PDB file of C-alpha atoms in Angstrom:
ATOM      1  CA  MET B  43      82.410 148.343  88.129  1.00 51.00           C
ATOM      2  CA  GLU B  44      79.927 148.063  86.446  1.00 57.00           C
ATOM      3  CA  ARG B  45      77.958 144.459  86.665  1.00 54.00           C
ATOM      4  CA  THR B  46      78.528 145.406  90.342  1.00 55.00           C
ATOM      5  CA  VAL B  47      76.026 148.255  89.502  1.00 54.00           C
ATOM      6  CA  VAL B  48      74.136 146.118  86.859  1.00 54.00           C
ATOM      7  CA  MET B  49      73.918 143.642  90.661  1.00 54.00           C
ATOM      8  CA  ASP B  50      72.060 146.737  92.642  1.00 72.00           C
ATOM      9  CA  ASP B  51      70.072 147.159  89.703  1.00 75.00           C
ATOM     10  CA  ARG B  52      68.792 143.529  90.047  1.00 76.00           C
ATOM     11  CA  PHE B  53      68.886 143.601  93.451  1.00 74.00           C
ATOM     12  CA  ALA B  54      66.747 146.321  93.515  1.00 81.00           C
ATOM     13  CA  GLN B  55      64.486 145.510  91.048  1.00 86.00           C
ATOM     14  CA  SER B  56      63.898 142.546  92.473  1.00 84.00           C
ATOM     15  CA  GLU B  57      62.448 143.847  96.280  1.00 86.00           C
ATOM     16  CA  ARG B  58      60.782 146.440  94.770  1.00 89.00           C
ATOM     17  CA  LEU B  59      59.002 144.101  92.762  1.00 90.00           C
ATOM     18  CA  LEU B  60      58.439 141.263  95.393  1.00 89.00           C
ATOM     19  CA  ARG B  61      57.400 144.208  97.828  1.00 90.00           C
ATOM     20  CA  GLU B  62      55.465 145.709  95.882  1.00 91.00           C
ATOM     21  CA  SER B  63      53.063 142.386  95.694  1.00 90.00           C
ATOM     22  CA  LEU B  64      53.409 141.531  99.037  1.00 90.00           C
ATOM     23  CA  LEU B  65      51.878 144.846 100.234  1.00 90.00           C
ATOM     24  CA  GLN B  66      49.374 144.731  97.391  1.00 91.00           C
ATOM     25  CA  GLY B  67      48.723 141.253  99.026  1.00 90.00           C
ATOM     26  CA  LEU B  68      47.600 141.979 102.762  1.00 88.00           C
ATOM     27  CA  GLN B  69      45.129 144.773 101.215  1.00 91.00           C
ATOM     28  CA  GLY B  70      43.689 142.226  99.894  1.00 91.00           C
ATOM     29  CA  ASP B  71      45.329 141.087  95.973  1.00 92.00           C
ATOM     30  CA  ALA B  72      44.850 137.493  95.705  1.00 92.00           C
ATOM     31  CA  ALA B  73      46.503 137.546  92.314  1.00 94.00           C
ATOM     32  CA  ALA B  74      49.931 139.589  93.575  1.00 92.00           C
ATOM     33  CA  TYR B  75      50.282 137.672  96.834  1.00 92.00           C
ATOM     34  CA  HIS B  76      50.132 135.105  95.166  1.00 93.00           C
ATOM     35  CA  CYS B  77      52.802 136.454  92.431  1.00 93.00           C
ATOM     36  CA  PHE B  78      54.859 137.180  96.328  1.00 92.00           C
ATOM     37  CA  LEU B  79      54.678 133.369  97.410  1.00 92.00           C
ATOM     38  CA  LYS B  80      55.571 132.633  93.823  1.00 94.00           C
ATOM     39  CA  ALA B  81      58.376 134.751  92.961  1.00 92.00           C
ATOM     40  CA  LEU B  82      60.186 134.244  96.690  1.00 92.00           C
ATOM     41  CA  SER B  83      60.225 130.904  96.663  1.00 92.00           C
ATOM     42  CA  ALA B  84      62.411 131.047  93.323  1.00 91.00           C
ATOM     43  CA  HIS B  85      64.693 133.596  96.004  1.00 90.00           C
ATOM     44  CA  LEU B  86      64.401 131.267  99.225  1.00 92.00           C
ATOM     45  CA  ARG B  87      65.837 128.372  96.890  1.00 92.00           C
ATOM     46  CA  ALA B  88      68.344 129.654  95.378  1.00 90.00           C
ATOM     47  CA  TYR B  89      69.382 131.394  98.993  1.00 90.00           C
ATOM     48  CA  TYR B  90      68.986 127.286 100.864  1.00 91.00           C
ATOM     49  CA  ARG B  91      70.948 125.472  97.608  1.00 91.00           C
ATOM     50  CA  LYS B  92      73.996 127.920  98.130  1.00 91.00           C
ATOM     51  CA  ARG B  93      74.381 127.490 101.859  1.00 89.00           C
ATOM     52  CA  LEU B  94      72.337 123.267 101.918  1.00 86.00           C
ATOM     53  CA  PHE B  95      74.411 122.363  98.439  1.00 82.00           C
ATOM     54  CA  GLN B  96      75.644 118.541 100.205  1.00 81.00           C
ATOM     55  CA  ARG B  97      72.153 118.432 101.580  1.00 81.00           C
ATOM     56  CA  PRO B  98      69.362 119.101  98.138  1.00 80.00           C
ATOM     57  CA  ASP B  99      66.912 117.030 100.187  1.00 83.00           C
ATOM     58  CA  ASP B 100      66.341 120.255 103.202  1.00 87.00           C
ATOM     59  CA  VAL B 101      66.286 122.616 100.273  1.00 90.00           C
ATOM     60  CA  GLU B 102      62.762 122.440  99.382  1.00 91.00           C
ATOM     61  CA  ASP B 103      61.440 121.589 102.790  1.00 91.00           C
ATOM     62  CA  LEU B 104      62.825 124.381 103.890  1.00 92.00           C
ATOM     63  CA  VAL B 105      61.634 126.871 101.059  1.00 93.00           C
ATOM     64  CA  GLN B 106      57.836 125.408 102.452  1.00 94.00           C
ATOM     65  CA  GLU B 107      58.856 126.080 106.216  1.00 93.00           C
ATOM     66  CA  THR B 108      59.991 129.493 105.579  1.00 93.00           C
ATOM     67  CA  LEU B 109      57.271 130.860 103.228  1.00 94.00           C
ATOM     68  CA  LEU B 110      54.579 129.119 105.824  1.00 95.00           C
ATOM     69  CA  ALA B 111      56.240 131.453 108.520  1.00 93.00           C
ATOM     70  CA  VAL B 112      56.414 134.738 105.972  1.00 92.00           C
ATOM     71  CA  HIS B 113      52.036 134.040 106.092  1.00 92.00           C
ATOM     72  CA  ASN B 114      52.157 133.105 109.499  1.00 93.00           C
ATOM     73  CA  GLN B 115      54.237 136.426 110.223  1.00 92.00           C
ATOM     74  CA  ARG B 116      53.407 138.606 107.432  1.00 90.00           C
ATOM     75  CA  HIS B 117      51.613 141.393 110.024  1.00 88.00           C
ATOM     76  CA  THR B 118      55.008 141.591 111.660  1.00 89.00           C
ATOM     77  CA  TYR B 119      56.334 143.468 108.261  1.00 88.00           C
ATOM     78  CA  ARG B 120      57.047 146.797 108.355  1.00 89.00           C
ATOM     79  CA  SER B 121      56.875 149.141 104.966  1.00 86.00           C
ATOM     80  CA  ASP B 122      59.082 151.438 105.296  1.00 88.00           C
ATOM     81  CA  GLN B 123      61.957 148.735 105.789  1.00 88.00           C
ATOM     82  CA  PRO B 124      63.366 146.698 103.498  1.00 88.00           C
ATOM     83  CA  LEU B 125      61.223 143.152 102.637  1.00 90.00           C
ATOM     84  CA  THR B 126      64.722 141.285 101.619  1.00 88.00           C
ATOM     85  CA  ALA B 127      66.958 141.926 104.837  1.00 89.00           C
ATOM     86  CA  TRP B 128      63.272 141.156 107.276  1.00 92.00           C
ATOM     87  CA  VAL B 129      63.126 137.599 105.184  1.00 92.00           C
ATOM     88  CA  TYR B 130      66.317 136.834 105.010  1.00 90.00           C
ATOM     89  CA  ALA B 131      65.808 137.254 108.285  1.00 92.00           C
ATOM     90  CA  ILE B 132      62.927 134.591 108.602  1.00 93.00           C
ATOM     91  CA  ALA B 133      65.282 131.846 105.967  1.00 93.00           C
ATOM     92  CA  ARG B 134      68.938 132.491 108.316  1.00 93.00           C
ATOM     93  CA  TYR B 135      66.454 131.251 111.608  1.00 93.00           C
ATOM     94  CA  LYS B 136      64.835 128.310 109.809  1.00 92.00           C
ATOM     95  CA  LEU B 137      67.809 127.527 109.018  1.00 91.00           C
ATOM     96  CA  VAL B 138      70.331 127.840 112.417  1.00 92.00           C
ATOM     97  CA  ASP B 139      66.373 125.339 113.402  1.00 91.00           C
ATOM     98  CA  LEU B 140      67.582 122.539 110.409  1.00 89.00           C
ATOM     99  CA  LEU B 141      71.195 122.722 111.216  1.00 88.00           C
ATOM    100  CA  ARG B 142      70.847 122.188 115.320  1.00 89.00           C
ATOM    101  CA  ALA B 143      68.024 119.041 114.954  1.00 86.00           C
ATOM    102  CA  ARG B 144      70.991 117.669 112.486  1.00 83.00           C
ATOM    103  CA  ALA B 145      73.051 117.841 114.937  1.00 82.00           C
ATOM    104  CA  ALA B 146      71.437 117.382 118.127  1.00 79.00           C
ATOM    105  CA  ARG B 147      70.257 113.928 116.012  1.00 76.00           C
ATOM    106  CA  GLU B 148      73.703 112.934 115.136  1.00 74.00           C
ATOM    107  CA  ALA B 149      74.770 113.293 118.117  1.00 71.00           C
ATOM    108  CA  LEU B 150      72.477 111.088 119.241  1.00 71.00           C
ATOM    109  CA  THR B 151      74.211 108.436 116.852  1.00 69.00           C
ATOM    110  CA  ASP B 152      77.120 106.582 115.916  1.00 60.00           C
ATOM    111  CA  PRO B 153      78.294 106.169 113.019  1.00 58.00           C
ATOM    112  CA  LEU B 154      79.834 103.033 111.752  1.00 56.00           C
ATOM    113  CA  ASP B 155      83.105 103.983 109.649  1.00 55.00           C
ATOM    114  CA  ASP B 156      85.713 102.697 108.938  1.00 52.00           C
ATOM    115  CA  GLU B 157      87.693 104.663 111.261  1.00 54.00           C
ATOM    116  CA  LEU B 158      85.946 103.039 114.746  1.00 52.00           C
ATOM    117  CA  GLU B 159      86.925  99.360 112.561  1.00 55.00           C
ATOM    118  CA  VAL B 160      84.193  98.042 114.416  1.00 52.00           C
ATOM    119  CA  PHE B 161      83.568  95.373 112.809  1.00 54.00           C
ATOM    120  CA  ALA B 162      87.333  94.966 111.028  1.00 56.00           C
ATOM    121  CA  ALA B 163      89.242  92.700 112.604  1.00 56.00           C
ATOM    122  CA  SER B 164      87.518  89.737 115.134  1.00 59.00           C
ATOM    123  CA  ASP B 165      90.236  88.100 117.915  1.00 61.00           C
ATOM    124  CA  THR B 166      90.546  85.386 116.161  1.00 68.00           C
ATOM    125  CA  ASP B 167      92.578  87.425 113.622  1.00 69.00           C
ATOM    126  CA  ALA B 168      95.070  87.469 115.516  1.00 70.00           C
ATOM    127  CA  SER B 169      95.404  84.406 117.384  1.00 75.00           C
ATOM    128  CA  ASP B 170      96.024  82.995 113.987  1.00 77.00           C
ATOM    129  CA  ALA B 171      98.822  85.007 112.917  1.00 76.00           C
ATOM    130  CA  ARG B 172     100.583  84.243 116.521  1.00 80.00           C
ATOM    131  CA  LYS B 173      99.646  80.246 115.732  1.00 84.00           C
ATOM    132  CA  ASP B 174     100.777  80.568 111.987  1.00 83.00           C
ATOM    133  CA  LEU B 175     103.743  82.636 112.083  1.00 82.00           C
ATOM    134  CA  GLY B 176     104.676  79.832 115.365  1.00 84.00           C
ATOM    135  CA  GLN B 177     104.317  77.304 112.552  1.00 87.00           C
ATOM    136  CA  MET B 178     106.363  78.904 110.187  1.00 88.00           C
ATOM    137  CA  LEU B 179     109.625  79.585 112.561  1.00 87.00           C
ATOM    138  CA  ALA B 180     109.374  76.252 113.939  1.00 89.00           C
ATOM    139  CA  SER B 181     110.280  75.152 110.563  1.00 89.00           C
ATOM    140  CA  LEU B 182     113.234  76.805 109.999  1.00 90.00           C
ATOM    141  CA  PRO B 183     116.978  76.191 111.409  1.00 92.00           C
ATOM    142  CA  ASP B 184     118.279  77.279 115.212  1.00 90.00           C
ATOM    143  CA  GLY B 185     120.088  79.516 113.219  1.00 92.00           C
ATOM    144  CA  GLN B 186     117.792  81.380 111.641  1.00 92.00           C
ATOM    145  CA  ARG B 187     114.579  81.204 114.132  1.00 92.00           C
ATOM    146  CA  LEU B 188     116.779  81.865 117.746  1.00 92.00           C
ATOM    147  CA  PRO B 189     117.806  85.245 115.410  1.00 92.00           C
ATOM    148  CA  ILE B 190     114.123  85.938 114.729  1.00 90.00           C
ATOM    149  CA  VAL B 191     112.294  85.124 117.831  1.00 89.00           C
ATOM    150  CA  HIS B 192     114.401  87.415 120.169  1.00 91.00           C
ATOM    151  CA  VAL B 193     115.520  90.486 117.728  1.00 90.00           C
ATOM    152  CA  LYS B 194     112.816  90.450 115.055  1.00 87.00           C
ATOM    153  CA  LEU B 195     109.917  89.829 117.559  1.00 86.00           C
ATOM    154  CA  GLU B 196     111.136  90.582 121.094  1.00 86.00           C
ATOM    155  CA  GLY B 197     113.260  93.103 119.989  1.00 88.00           C
ATOM    156  CA  ARG B 198     116.457  92.168 121.456  1.00 90.00           C
ATOM    157  CA  SER B 199     119.371  93.861 120.039  1.00 91.00           C
ATOM    158  CA  VAL B 200     122.565  92.127 118.281  1.00 91.00           C
ATOM    159  CA  VAL B 201     124.297  91.992 120.769  1.00 93.00           C
ATOM    160  CA  GLU B 202     121.624  90.569 123.520  1.00 91.00           C
ATOM    161  CA  THR B 203     120.673  87.935 121.062  1.00 92.00           C
ATOM    162  CA  SER B 204     123.901  86.817 120.134  1.00 92.00           C
ATOM    163  CA  GLN B 205     124.879  86.554 124.380  1.00 92.00           C
ATOM    164  CA  LEU B 206     121.907  84.385 125.107  1.00 90.00           C
ATOM    165  CA  THR B 207     122.204  82.336 121.681  1.00 90.00           C
ATOM    166  CA  GLY B 208     126.198  81.749 121.799  1.00 93.00           C
ATOM    167  CA  MET B 209     126.212  82.474 118.598  1.00 93.00           C
ATOM    168  CA  SER B 210     128.504  85.402 117.403  1.00 93.00           C
ATOM    169  CA  GLU B 211     126.707  89.284 116.161  1.00 92.00           C
ATOM    170  CA  SER B 212     128.229  88.799 113.084  1.00 94.00           C
ATOM    171  CA  ALA B 213     126.640  85.270 112.538  1.00 93.00           C
ATOM    172  CA  VAL B 214     123.218  86.630 114.290  1.00 93.00           C
ATOM    173  CA  LYS B 215     122.929  88.996 112.014  1.00 93.00           C
ATOM    174  CA  ILE B 216     122.980  86.401 108.695  1.00 94.00           C
ATOM    175  CA  GLY B 217     120.642  84.409 111.130  1.00 93.00           C
ATOM    176  CA  VAL B 218     118.010  86.944 111.115  1.00 91.00           C
ATOM    177  CA  HIS B 219     118.461  87.482 106.772  1.00 93.00           C
ATOM    178  CA  ARG B 220     118.887  84.183 105.618  1.00 93.00           C
ATOM    179  CA  GLY B 221     115.451  83.038 108.295  1.00 90.00           C
ATOM    180  CA  LEU B 222     113.188  86.239 107.572  1.00 90.00           C
ATOM    181  CA  LYS B 223     114.767  85.523 102.651  1.00 92.00           C
ATOM    182  CA  ALA B 224     113.096  82.029 103.747  1.00 90.00           C
ATOM    183  CA  LEU B 225     109.541  82.743 105.299  1.00 87.00           C
ATOM    184  CA  ALA B 226     109.451  84.943 102.362  1.00 87.00           C
ATOM    185  CA  ALA B 227     110.022  82.476  99.818  1.00 88.00           C
ATOM    186  CA  ARG B 228     108.006  79.861 102.215  1.00 85.00           C
ATOM    187  CA  ILE B 229     104.906  83.210 101.901  1.00 83.00           C
ATOM    188  CA  ARG B 230     105.291  83.427  98.623  1.00 84.00           C
ATOM    189  CA  GLY B 231     105.266  79.547  96.987  1.00 81.00           C
ATOM    190  CA  ASN B 232     101.989  79.643  99.927  1.00 64.00           C
ATOM    191  CA  THR B 233     100.306  81.921  97.789  1.00 50.00           C
TER     192      THR B 233
END
């Protein structure tokens, strides 16, 4: 409770000082108007930093754009209204404008991310892998090569492979196991 009272006090004091400086500036006091812009820029910087923490380079640009907008629209400020509400409305519009412009620009470009995998693999990689696999399988005896080709590469069942090759179902299972083991040993030996 005490903290909110302190925050409310700080806010009210800041509002009062900014408002007084602006009103004096509107009456021709250049020094007061300079103080107003300087104090306001600190508030705007904090406002934008909270909202653009991922884009710190944009903060200073937005501060300057907002200060320019406040300066150009200072004649529209109604002295019976809170100053900070008027300023932050302008700041919010400037922020929305920036985010819209960024979104429009980013929509025009296609990012080259890993998800797209445009350059991840070439067509020759797949054909090279098939060629290498074919050479390795050719080095296996038929009792190991045929079960691997039919079961693992073509996706046939052990029963279908048994009928195609004339091998027993147990022999097909053993052939797959021993063939894969032999291929793994050759790969480990080559690397």
